Amino acid sequence: MKGSVKKLHPAVRDILHMGLYQLLELDKIPDSAAVNESVRLARKNRPPGCEKVVKARLRKAARSKDTPTQPPSLEDN
């Protein structure tokens, strides 16, 4: 996605952090529940339209959480 997370409203960043924690660290919470609850919080508490950003970022994280990533090479630094 385009844009920086740093430019988001602080409360929206907090909602994203909580949603990501639920997705990546808590095994008993279904991915759909973590995304839906985060979107509900964003819709209820923050600027209009931010729920779309929350939903997009968390759904992308949910899709890619089981995909192994290659660690950065030490030679690239």
C-alpha positions as a LaTeX table, in Angstrom:
\begin{tabular}{lrrr}
\hline
Residue & $x$ (\AA) & $y$ (\AA) & $z$ (\AA) \\
\hline
Met1 & 0.00 & 0.00 & 0.00 \\
Lys2 & 1.05 & 3.53 & $-0.61$ \\
Gly3 & 1.69 & 5.93 & 2.21 \\
Ser4 & 3.36 & 5.75 & 5.54 \\
Val5 & 1.91 & 4.37 & 8.74 \\
Lys6 & 3.54 & 7.32 & 10.52 \\
Lys7 & 1.13 & 9.67 & 8.73 \\
Leu8 & $-1.94$ & 7.93 & 10.16 \\
His9 & $-3.87$ & 9.27 & 13.13 \\
Pro10 & $-2.27$ & 7.91 & 16.35 \\
Ala11 & $-5.46$ & 6.10 & 17.37 \\
Val12 & $-5.62$ & 4.39 & 13.96 \\
Arg13 & $-2.02$ & 3.24 & 14.42 \\
Asp14 & $-2.98$ & 1.84 & 17.83 \\
Ile15 & $-5.90$ & $-0.04$ & 16.29 \\
Leu16 & $-3.57$ & $-1.46$ & 13.63 \\
His17 & $-1.06$ & $-2.53$ & 16.28 \\
Met18 & $-3.75$ & $-4.30$ & 18.29 \\
Gly19 & $-5.11$ & $-6.01$ & 15.19 \\
Leu20 & $-1.66$ & $-7.13$ & 14.09 \\
Tyr21 & $-0.92$ & $-8.48$ & 17.55 \\
Gln22 & $-4.14$ & $-10.49$ & 17.47 \\
Leu23 & $-3.35$ & $-11.81$ & 13.99 \\
Leu24 & 0.27 & $-12.71$ & 14.55 \\
Glu25 & 0.54 & $-13.64$ & 18.21 \\
Leu26 & $-2.82$ & $-14.95$ & 19.44 \\
Asp27 & $-3.73$ & $-18.39$ & 18.10 \\
Lys28 & $-7.24$ & $-18.61$ & 19.57 \\
Ile29 & $-8.61$ & $-15.55$ & 17.79 \\
Pro30 & $-9.69$ & $-16.19$ & 14.18 \\
Asp31 & $-8.16$ & $-13.85$ & 11.62 \\
Ser32 & $-11.58$ & $-12.67$ & 10.48 \\
Ala33 & $-12.54$ & $-11.71$ & 14.04 \\
Ala34 & $-9.34$ & $-9.71$ & 14.54 \\
Val35 & $-9.86$ & $-7.83$ & 11.28 \\
Asn36 & $-13.58$ & $-7.24$ & 11.83 \\
Glu37 & $-13.15$ & $-5.96$ & 15.38 \\
Ser38 & $-10.35$ & $-3.62$ & 14.34 \\
Val39 & $-12.46$ & $-2.25$ & 11.49 \\
Arg40 & $-15.39$ & $-1.76$ & 13.88 \\
Leu41 & $-13.17$ & 0.20 & 16.28 \\
Ala42 & $-11.79$ & 2.33 & 13.45 \\
Arg43 & $-15.27$ & 3.07 & 12.11 \\
Lys44 & $-16.57$ & 3.99 & 15.56 \\
Asn45 & $-13.75$ & 6.13 & 16.89 \\
Arg46 & $-11.69$ & 7.78 & 14.19 \\
Pro47 & $-11.77$ & 9.95 & 11.04 \\
Pro48 & $-14.13$ & 8.83 & 8.27 \\
Gly49 & $-12.65$ & 6.40 & 5.79 \\
Cys50 & $-9.85$ & 5.12 & 8.02 \\
Glu51 & $-11.62$ & 1.76 & 8.37 \\
Lys52 & $-10.71$ & 1.03 & 4.74 \\
Val53 & $-7.01$ & 1.44 & 5.51 \\
Val54 & $-7.28$ & $-0.73$ & 8.63 \\
Lys55 & $-9.15$ & $-3.45$ & 6.77 \\
Ala56 & $-6.74$ & $-3.47$ & 3.81 \\
Arg57 & $-3.58$ & $-3.59$ & 5.91 \\
Leu58 & $-4.85$ & $-6.26$ & 8.29 \\
Arg59 & $-6.24$ & $-8.47$ & 5.53 \\
Lys60 & $-2.90$ & $-8.28$ & 3.73 \\
Ala61 & $-1.11$ & $-9.21$ & 6.95 \\
Ala62 & $-3.50$ & $-12.13$ & 7.50 \\
Arg63 & $-2.89$ & $-13.45$ & 3.99 \\
Ser64 & 0.87 & $-13.25$ & 4.27 \\
Lys65 & 1.40 & $-14.30$ & 7.90 \\
Asp66 & 2.17 & $-17.93$ & 7.02 \\
Thr67 & 4.40 & $-17.01$ & 4.10 \\
Pro68 & 8.05 & $-17.38$ & 5.00 \\
Thr69 & 10.15 & $-14.32$ & 4.32 \\
Gln70 & 13.82 & $-14.26$ & 3.55 \\
Pro71 & 15.89 & $-12.37$ & 6.11 \\
Pro72 & 17.84 & $-9.39$ & 4.78 \\
Ser73 & 21.32 & $-10.18$ & 3.64 \\
Leu74 & 24.20 & $-8.82$ & 5.68 \\
Glu75 & 25.98 & $-7.97$ & 2.43 \\
Asp76 & 23.25 & $-5.49$ & 1.45 \\
Asn77 & 24.07 & $-3.18$ & 4.38 \\
\hline
\end{tabular}
